[in-house]
């Protein structure tokens, strides 16, 4: 592809296939990047070129990104590429080396110290306490003495998770701890102590958190795009109906929802912390109080990007157009599509009342895009969901037919991530027969 003829700002994407799909149908040159070996995104027909790089948390990775940025700038007569990622290690490294990367790339992140305080779960505990965010009680743990403090400060059950997610990516984690999960739930102090004894051999820094009561279907994943002046110009709220494994797993099945209390809470948190760019806030609604409790904040969106696009809110595209100067530029969107300025009409569904302007930050509702933001748009990660049903079907409360019926009107089926399609066929047949 001759970008100088296209005269189009390229996008460099480090993440899941949904990020590629959000860019793919808008004539945007897409370059995928992955660590060590090609990723699923690199096999997408929408990836114009792929670069395999060094470890995401290394200095070599930054050198390789700079070289790619220089090469793309040469091909596009000086245009900077828009840089996006789903990986927290990537974003932390980019944030720490933003002075070097800003020469070649367009990206928007909160200040470096804020990025670190969000991605480091230990610092996130302090941030929540400092700003009185609606988060569960959490205790930083770096040793056995801290674990005793957590046991006294929190009423069981406990949730335990790593200081940084990649702390648990060690190759021997499964041998030492057992099957990998993003977090574990412990019902008693004894369980917590026994599990920490294993986890500390991998990495001692963890967070022990109050477990928010409620089923998995009370978990909410919120993606947003916030402009440089603090305006929320688009968001998507997804309710996770099934996760694998249960309690602390990855999304299998989710649907978009309209939830005013969660939107209001996001707006207040973003304003309080001064956050901008692509953001992901995760909540769980407490079954006793009914209030949404903040679990995590990421300086990125989630794998549910493409679900958001299917619901009318393509947040990565909004981010791209904002940074690349494409707002109002008819060449930045496919023929027949209105510009974002033309779409910026009042939303077609009720939104929370504006509590008042503060510090110059102006609130905007999600754009009335074409189509408008739609609730009840379904997402399925097929391989995870099959495993979910296979493992939990005996106490799931529904039959195979009822489970399959939940796929009605699902618009987004995520990549199956199974090398041999025959495996899926065998799994389905075993479920039907069982």
XYZ file of N, CA, C and O in Angstrom, residues 7 60 197 225 269 373:
24
model
N -2.622 9.225 1.415
C -2.596 10.408 2.272
C -3.470 10.207 3.508
O -4.239 11.074 3.906
N 14.074 -2.275 24.358
C 14.167 -2.653 22.939
C 12.828 -2.462 22.231
O 12.779 -2.072 21.058
N 0.879 -18.244 50.136
C 2.161 -18.942 50.270
C 2.656 -19.440 48.915
O 3.860 -19.437 48.631
N -14.480 7.132 25.464
C -13.484 8.007 24.854
C -13.693 9.401 25.408
O -14.789 9.968 25.318
N -15.951 9.963 38.430
C -14.587 9.466 38.613
C -13.640 10.096 37.603
O -12.532 10.549 37.959
N -26.761 4.609 19.570
C -26.302 3.634 20.561
C -27.448 2.679 20.886
O -28.534 3.084 21.266
